[in-house]
Amino acid sequence: MAFNPSREDYERLSLRFVLSFDERGLGQSDIAHEVASFGRRFAQDRDGLPQTDEDRAFHLVSIATTTIDYELPFADDQQAQELIERGHGLLDEALQLDPKNFDALRMKRAAEIASFEGYYDFLREREEEVRARCTEAARAAGARDAGERSALEADLAMRPCLRWLATLASKAIICGRNREALRWCEQALQLDPTDAADVRFTAAIAHAKLEDEQGLEQLIRRSRKLGAGQRHDVDDAWTQIAQTSLAYKRHDMVTAKRLLRQLIKSYPHGAATLAAMRELPDGVFSRLAVPPFSEDELILAVSEATVLFQEGRDHRGRGSLGSWVERCAREIDPADVAALDREGMGRRI
């Protein structure tokens, strides 16, 4: 699920490594020896491998992502400031090496622009430039006609654009621009029908916000054809939450509760996660990479669905749907929720 920057760093250098074989005029036996040694060299002598400034910049982005997205949310105040400074320093260094590293630029500006609207406007204003440059690089890679190597190079070239569009879509929802969110999702899906960026999850939330049941059903049919990260018996958490929200809004409580039972059954500790309804900071590089249908995936989906749960605030400030979901979760699996109440939400991403 989503983009894993460490894996992408490995893919970039392995591609550069293989492309260097032709330049170095290696024979088959030499190539076999080189390939066998790559993993060790990547882990122990990365700087000794063939790479460009663009590759070095992405490596810094990968380290910054670990710092900002995976360590910072769980740090205390003192650690947090240190992590922020380290992460921003890595992004600055990446941009010095590669001023057109759109991941580093997008992540850096996320910290510098205080308002959601201001950040959304920045992303929207630069989108055409990002798309044009990434598309040009992908086409150049494909024109080299080197089989799987060219395909991987083109794929890597487009990923910053897909992440840019995915961020645009998620921020559009936060800004209340749900139709614009769907437009950005559709553009990402046109560029990448396999949906490596998982924008279909964001689209499900947007359809629920718009109370667009027909649009959500069309999205579900489209998503089921992808296969990746899917289970044959149930849809992903974002889709199930969106369906539950729509049933609740049309006052079909029998269907809403049936869908909620299904959601709780689909994920480990589903009831406890829904009762806690914990909000997490969004991943800055991309949506956090977690295993499909894991507890962590449900935690992410619930956090992103806050815009649905908090509609029509009740006296507790949780929202009409959010309060109903919590009550039902406690009723459906009281033992799971009781463990949460006793221990606190110890599980975390």
Short mmCIF file of C-alpha atoms in Angstrom, two decimals:
data_model
loop_
_atom_site.label_atom_id
_atom_site.label_comp_id
_atom_site.label_asym_id
_atom_site.label_seq_id
_atom_site.Cartn_x
_atom_site.Cartn_y
_atom_site.Cartn_z
CA MET A 1 0.00 0.00 0.00
CA ALA A 2 1.16 3.52 -0.87
CA PHE A 3 4.74 4.51 -1.63
CA ASN A 4 7.62 3.15 0.41
CA PRO A 5 10.52 5.64 0.09
CA SER A 6 13.14 3.14 1.27
CA ARG A 7 12.08 0.61 -1.35
CA GLU A 8 11.98 3.34 -3.99
CA ASP A 9 15.51 4.41 -3.02
CA TYR A 10 16.61 0.78 -3.53
CA GLU A 11 14.83 0.62 -6.91
CA ARG A 12 16.46 3.83 -8.12
CA LEU A 13 19.97 2.65 -7.30
CA SER A 14 19.42 -0.88 -8.59
CA LEU A 15 18.24 0.60 -11.89
CA ARG A 16 21.25 2.92 -12.07
CA PHE A 17 23.48 -0.06 -11.25
CA VAL A 18 22.07 -2.20 -14.07
CA LEU A 19 22.22 0.66 -16.57
CA SER A 20 25.93 1.04 -15.79
CA PHE A 21 26.68 -2.47 -17.11
CA ASP A 22 26.49 -1.36 -20.74
CA GLU A 23 28.66 1.70 -20.09
CA ARG A 24 31.27 -0.46 -18.40
CA GLY A 25 31.20 -3.15 -21.09
CA LEU A 26 30.75 -6.03 -18.63
CA GLY A 27 30.53 -9.64 -19.77
CA GLN A 28 27.92 -12.10 -18.52
CA SER A 29 30.08 -13.59 -15.76
CA ASP A 30 31.01 -10.11 -14.51
CA ILE A 31 27.35 -9.06 -14.56
CA ALA A 32 26.33 -12.11 -12.52
CA HIS A 33 28.99 -11.29 -9.92
CA GLU A 34 27.95 -7.64 -9.79
CA VAL A 35 24.26 -8.47 -9.38
CA ALA A 36 25.03 -10.91 -6.55
CA SER A 37 26.94 -8.22 -4.66
CA PHE A 38 24.44 -5.39 -5.07
CA GLY A 39 22.40 -5.97 -1.91
CA ARG A 40 25.47 -6.03 0.30
CA ARG A 41 26.94 -2.95 -1.35
CA PHE A 42 23.65 -1.05 -1.06
CA ALA A 43 23.56 -1.76 2.68
CA GLN A 44 27.25 -1.27 3.45
CA ASP A 45 28.78 0.92 0.72
CA ARG A 46 25.97 2.92 -0.83
CA ASP A 47 28.23 5.83 -1.77
CA GLY A 48 30.38 3.46 -3.84
CA LEU A 49 27.50 2.60 -6.17
CA PRO A 50 26.82 4.46 -9.45
CA GLN A 51 24.40 7.33 -8.79
CA THR A 52 23.52 10.86 -9.83
CA ASP A 53 22.80 13.95 -7.76
CA GLU A 54 19.10 13.20 -8.34
CA ASP A 55 19.57 9.76 -6.77
CA ARG A 56 21.46 11.24 -3.82
CA ALA A 57 18.70 13.82 -3.35
CA PHE A 58 16.02 11.15 -3.27
CA HIS A 59 18.01 9.21 -0.68
CA LEU A 60 17.94 12.29 1.54
CA VAL A 61 14.17 12.57 0.97
CA SER A 62 13.83 8.93 2.03
CA ILE A 63 15.66 9.58 5.30
CA ALA A 64 13.63 12.77 5.86
CA THR A 65 10.42 10.80 5.36
CA THR A 66 11.39 8.30 8.05
CA THR A 67 12.13 11.21 10.37
CA ILE A 68 9.03 13.32 9.67
CA ASP A 69 6.34 10.76 8.86
CA TYR A 70 7.29 7.76 10.98
CA GLU A 71 9.20 9.13 14.00
CA LEU A 72 7.90 12.66 14.61
CA PRO A 73 4.24 11.76 15.37
CA PHE A 74 5.32 9.66 18.36
CA ALA A 75 8.08 11.88 19.78
CA ASP A 76 7.95 13.99 22.93
CA ASP A 77 8.33 17.78 22.70
CA GLN A 78 12.11 17.84 22.98
CA GLN A 79 12.60 15.01 20.51
CA ALA A 80 10.05 16.55 18.15
CA GLN A 81 12.01 19.78 17.73
CA GLU A 82 15.20 17.84 17.02
CA LEU A 83 13.42 15.66 14.45
CA ILE A 84 11.83 18.66 12.75
CA GLU A 85 15.18 20.40 12.40
CA ARG A 86 16.83 17.22 11.12
CA GLY A 87 14.07 16.51 8.62
CA HIS A 88 14.03 20.04 7.23
CA GLY A 89 17.82 20.06 7.00
CA LEU A 90 17.71 16.87 4.92
CA LEU A 91 15.10 18.39 2.60
CA ASP A 92 17.18 21.55 2.17
CA GLU A 93 20.20 19.44 1.27
CA ALA A 94 18.13 17.41 -1.19
CA LEU A 95 16.97 20.59 -2.94
CA GLN A 96 20.53 21.85 -3.16
CA LEU A 97 21.50 18.64 -4.97
CA ASP A 98 18.36 18.57 -7.13
CA PRO A 99 16.32 21.80 -7.22
CA LYS A 100 13.63 19.95 -9.22
CA ASN A 101 13.09 17.24 -6.63
CA PHE A 102 9.35 17.75 -6.38
CA ASP A 103 8.98 15.48 -3.36
CA ALA A 104 11.44 17.55 -1.34
CA LEU A 105 9.83 20.80 -2.53
CA ARG A 106 6.33 19.63 -1.66
CA MET A 107 7.39 18.38 1.78
CA LYS A 108 9.34 21.54 2.58
CA ARG A 109 6.50 23.84 1.61
CA ALA A 110 4.07 21.80 3.74
CA ALA A 111 6.01 22.96 6.79
CA GLU A 112 6.45 26.56 5.61
CA ILE A 113 2.86 27.39 4.61
CA ALA A 114 0.69 27.74 7.68
CA SER A 115 -2.81 27.49 6.21
CA PHE A 116 -4.46 24.55 4.44
CA GLU A 117 -5.76 26.90 1.74
CA GLY A 118 -2.34 28.44 1.17
CA TYR A 119 -0.70 25.04 0.81
CA TYR A 120 -3.45 23.83 -1.49
CA ASP A 121 -3.02 26.92 -3.68
CA PHE A 122 0.73 26.29 -3.88
CA LEU A 123 0.20 22.69 -4.97
CA ARG A 124 -2.41 23.69 -7.53
CA GLU A 125 -0.26 26.46 -9.02
CA ARG A 126 2.73 24.17 -9.55
CA GLU A 127 0.80 21.07 -10.70
CA GLU A 128 1.13 21.69 -14.43
CA GLU A 129 4.89 22.18 -14.15
CA VAL A 130 5.28 19.00 -12.09
CA ARG A 131 3.16 16.98 -14.50
CA ALA A 132 5.01 18.29 -17.56
CA ARG A 133 8.48 17.56 -16.19
CA CYS A 134 7.59 14.11 -14.90
CA THR A 135 5.81 13.19 -18.12
CA GLU A 136 8.75 14.36 -20.19
CA ALA A 137 11.17 12.28 -18.11
CA ALA A 138 8.93 9.22 -18.35
CA ARG A 139 8.64 9.56 -22.13
CA ALA A 140 12.39 9.91 -22.48
CA ALA A 141 12.85 6.72 -20.47
CA GLY A 142 10.35 4.84 -22.60
CA ALA A 143 12.01 6.03 -25.79
CA ARG A 144 15.22 4.22 -24.81
CA ASP A 145 13.39 0.94 -25.43
CA ALA A 146 15.36 -1.10 -22.90
CA GLY A 147 12.51 -3.37 -21.89
CA GLU A 148 11.86 -3.75 -18.17
CA ARG A 149 14.59 -1.25 -17.34
CA SER A 150 12.87 1.46 -19.36
CA ALA A 151 9.51 0.59 -17.83
CA LEU A 152 10.91 0.92 -14.30
CA GLU A 153 12.69 4.17 -15.15
CA ALA A 154 9.48 5.63 -16.58
CA ASP A 155 7.52 4.48 -13.53
CA LEU A 156 10.00 6.09 -11.14
CA ALA A 157 9.91 9.32 -13.15
CA MET A 158 6.11 9.61 -12.79
CA ARG A 159 5.87 8.88 -9.07
CA PRO A 160 6.57 12.46 -7.85
CA CYS A 161 3.68 13.65 -10.02
CA LEU A 162 1.36 10.96 -8.64
CA ARG A 163 2.30 11.94 -5.10
CA TRP A 164 1.70 15.60 -5.95
CA LEU A 165 -1.78 14.82 -7.28
CA ALA A 166 -2.59 12.57 -4.31
CA THR A 167 -1.62 15.37 -1.91
CA LEU A 168 -3.73 17.83 -3.89
CA ALA A 169 -6.75 15.53 -3.61
CA SER A 170 -6.40 15.00 0.14
CA LYS A 171 -5.88 18.71 0.83
CA ALA A 172 -8.84 19.60 -1.38
CA ILE A 173 -11.09 17.55 0.92
CA ILE A 174 -9.71 19.30 4.00
CA CYS A 175 -10.45 22.63 2.29
CA GLY A 176 -14.02 21.51 1.51
CA ARG A 177 -13.37 21.22 -2.23
CA ASN A 178 -14.68 17.72 -2.72
CA ARG A 179 -15.41 17.94 -6.44
CA GLU A 180 -11.91 19.27 -7.04
CA ALA A 181 -10.59 16.35 -4.99
CA LEU A 182 -12.34 13.94 -7.34
CA ARG A 183 -10.88 15.75 -10.32
CA TRP A 184 -7.34 15.36 -8.97
CA CYS A 185 -8.01 11.70 -8.19
CA GLU A 186 -9.23 11.12 -11.73
CA GLN A 187 -6.15 12.76 -13.20
CA ALA A 188 -3.93 10.51 -11.10
CA LEU A 189 -5.88 7.43 -12.20
CA GLN A 190 -5.58 8.46 -15.84
CA LEU A 191 -1.80 8.68 -15.46
CA ASP A 192 -1.62 5.45 -13.44
CA PRO A 193 -4.63 3.11 -13.75
CA THR A 194 -3.00 0.73 -11.23
CA ASP A 195 -3.34 3.51 -8.61
CA ALA A 196 0.01 3.18 -6.88
CA ALA A 197 -0.86 6.39 -5.02
CA ASP A 198 -4.10 4.91 -3.59
CA VAL A 199 -6.11 7.95 -4.59
CA ARG A 200 -9.21 5.74 -4.75
CA PHE A 201 -9.26 5.87 -0.94
CA THR A 202 -9.41 9.67 -1.01
CA ALA A 203 -12.06 9.53 -3.74
CA ALA A 204 -14.27 7.32 -1.56
CA ILE A 205 -14.25 9.97 1.19
CA ALA A 206 -15.03 12.72 -1.36
CA HIS A 207 -18.02 10.79 -2.75
CA ALA A 208 -19.36 10.31 0.79
CA LYS A 209 -18.96 14.02 1.53
CA LEU A 210 -20.91 14.82 -1.64
CA GLU A 211 -23.53 12.13 -0.80
CA ASP A 212 -22.85 10.74 -4.26
CA GLU A 213 -23.90 7.10 -3.96
CA GLN A 214 -23.78 6.45 -7.69
CA GLY A 215 -20.26 7.86 -7.94
CA LEU A 216 -19.12 5.72 -5.03
CA GLU A 217 -20.58 2.57 -6.61
CA GLN A 218 -18.75 3.34 -9.85
CA LEU A 219 -15.52 3.85 -7.89
CA ILE A 220 -16.03 0.52 -6.08
CA ARG A 221 -16.45 -1.36 -9.36
CA ARG A 222 -13.35 0.31 -10.74
CA SER A 223 -11.32 -0.41 -7.59
CA ARG A 224 -12.26 -4.09 -7.55
CA LYS A 225 -10.66 -4.52 -10.97
CA LEU A 226 -7.27 -3.39 -9.65
CA GLY A 227 -6.65 -6.48 -7.55
CA ALA A 228 -3.66 -5.01 -5.70
CA GLY A 229 -4.13 -4.90 -1.95
CA GLN A 230 -7.67 -6.26 -2.28
CA ARG A 231 -9.52 -9.11 -0.61
CA HIS A 232 -12.19 -11.05 -2.44
CA ASP A 233 -14.69 -10.91 0.42
CA VAL A 234 -14.62 -7.21 1.43
CA ASP A 235 -13.61 -3.75 0.24
CA ASP A 236 -11.00 -1.50 1.88
CA ALA A 237 -11.74 0.49 5.03
CA TRP A 238 -12.19 3.83 3.23
CA THR A 239 -14.86 2.33 0.99
CA GLN A 240 -16.67 0.64 3.88
CA ILE A 241 -16.60 3.83 5.96
CA ALA A 242 -17.94 5.83 3.00
CA GLN A 243 -20.77 3.32 2.49
CA THR A 244 -21.61 3.40 6.20
CA SER A 245 -21.66 7.20 6.16
CA LEU A 246 -24.04 7.32 3.19
CA ALA A 247 -26.42 4.81 4.79
CA TYR A 248 -26.37 6.83 8.00
CA LYS A 249 -27.09 10.08 6.14
CA ARG A 250 -30.14 8.58 4.44
CA HIS A 251 -31.32 7.30 7.85
CA ASP A 252 -31.05 3.65 6.82
CA MET A 253 -29.78 2.53 10.20
CA VAL A 254 -30.22 -1.19 9.54
CA THR A 255 -27.87 -1.00 6.55
CA ALA A 256 -25.47 1.37 8.32
CA LYS A 257 -25.11 -1.00 11.28
CA ARG A 258 -24.70 -4.03 9.02
CA LEU A 259 -21.91 -2.23 7.15
CA LEU A 260 -20.27 -1.23 10.42
CA ARG A 261 -20.34 -4.86 11.63
CA GLN A 262 -18.68 -5.88 8.38
CA LEU A 263 -15.99 -3.22 8.80
CA ILE A 264 -15.24 -4.33 12.36
CA LYS A 265 -15.03 -7.94 11.20
CA SER A 266 -12.68 -7.01 8.34
CA TYR A 267 -9.86 -5.61 10.51
CA PRO A 268 -8.02 -6.68 13.66
CA HIS A 269 -9.25 -4.73 16.71
CA GLY A 270 -11.79 -3.01 14.48
CA ALA A 271 -14.15 -2.08 17.29
CA ALA A 272 -11.39 -0.63 19.49
CA THR A 273 -9.99 1.41 16.60
CA LEU A 274 -13.42 2.81 15.74
CA ALA A 275 -14.21 3.59 19.38
CA ALA A 276 -10.87 5.40 19.84
CA MET A 277 -11.31 7.32 16.57
CA ARG A 278 -7.76 8.57 16.81
CA GLU A 279 -6.52 11.35 14.52
CA LEU A 280 -3.02 11.08 13.07
CA PRO A 281 -1.02 13.69 11.16
CA ASP A 282 -1.07 13.01 7.44
CA GLY A 283 2.06 11.53 5.92
CA VAL A 284 3.98 14.34 4.22
CA PHE A 285 5.79 12.16 1.66
CA SER A 286 2.64 10.13 0.97
CA ARG A 287 0.01 8.16 2.82
CA LEU A 288 1.88 5.99 5.32
CA ALA A 289 2.87 2.60 3.90
CA VAL A 290 1.15 -0.09 5.97
CA PRO A 291 0.02 -3.65 5.16
CA PRO A 292 -3.42 -3.99 3.52
CA PHE A 293 -6.22 -5.00 5.90
CA SER A 294 -4.01 -4.51 8.94
CA GLU A 295 -4.98 -2.71 12.13
CA ASP A 296 -2.70 0.15 11.09
CA GLU A 297 -4.58 0.54 7.81
CA LEU A 298 -7.87 0.93 9.66
CA ILE A 299 -6.28 3.49 12.00
CA LEU A 300 -5.24 5.51 8.95
CA ALA A 301 -8.64 5.23 7.30
CA VAL A 302 -10.47 6.28 10.47
CA SER A 303 -8.15 9.26 10.85
CA GLU A 304 -8.71 10.39 7.25
CA ALA A 305 -12.47 9.89 7.65
CA THR A 306 -12.60 12.45 10.47
CA VAL A 307 -14.19 14.83 7.94
CA LEU A 308 -17.14 12.40 7.83
CA PHE A 309 -17.28 11.42 11.49
CA GLN A 310 -17.26 15.02 12.76
CA GLU A 311 -20.09 16.31 10.58
CA GLY A 312 -22.98 17.66 12.66
CA ARG A 313 -21.17 17.93 15.98
CA ASP A 314 -22.90 16.52 19.03
CA HIS A 315 -22.57 17.73 22.64
CA ARG A 316 -19.30 15.78 23.01
CA GLY A 317 -17.73 17.42 19.95
CA ARG A 318 -17.20 14.09 18.21
CA GLY A 319 -19.83 14.52 15.51
CA SER A 320 -23.14 12.83 14.91
CA LEU A 321 -21.79 9.91 12.85
CA GLY A 322 -18.68 9.62 15.01
CA SER A 323 -20.69 9.32 18.22
CA TRP A 324 -23.01 6.74 16.66
CA VAL A 325 -20.06 4.69 15.39
CA GLU A 326 -18.45 4.72 18.83
CA ARG A 327 -21.66 3.56 20.52
CA CYS A 328 -22.18 0.79 17.98
CA ALA A 329 -18.56 -0.35 18.17
CA ARG A 330 -18.90 -0.74 21.94
CA GLU A 331 -22.11 -2.72 21.44
CA ILE A 332 -20.81 -4.95 18.63
CA ASP A 333 -17.53 -6.00 20.29
CA PRO A 334 -17.56 -4.86 23.92
CA ALA A 335 -14.57 -7.03 24.86
CA ASP A 336 -12.30 -5.39 22.31
CA VAL A 337 -13.36 -1.90 23.38
CA ALA A 338 -13.07 -2.78 27.06
CA ALA A 339 -9.44 -3.75 26.51
CA LEU A 340 -8.90 -0.34 24.93
CA ASP A 341 -10.53 1.38 27.90
CA ARG A 342 -8.32 -0.52 30.36
CA GLU A 343 -5.01 -0.17 28.55
CA GLY A 344 -5.40 2.95 26.41
CA MET A 345 -4.66 2.90 22.68
CA GLY A 346 -1.28 1.25 23.07
CA ARG A 347 -1.23 0.00 19.50
CA ARG A 348 0.08 2.56 17.08
CA ILE A 349 1.45 2.79 13.59
#
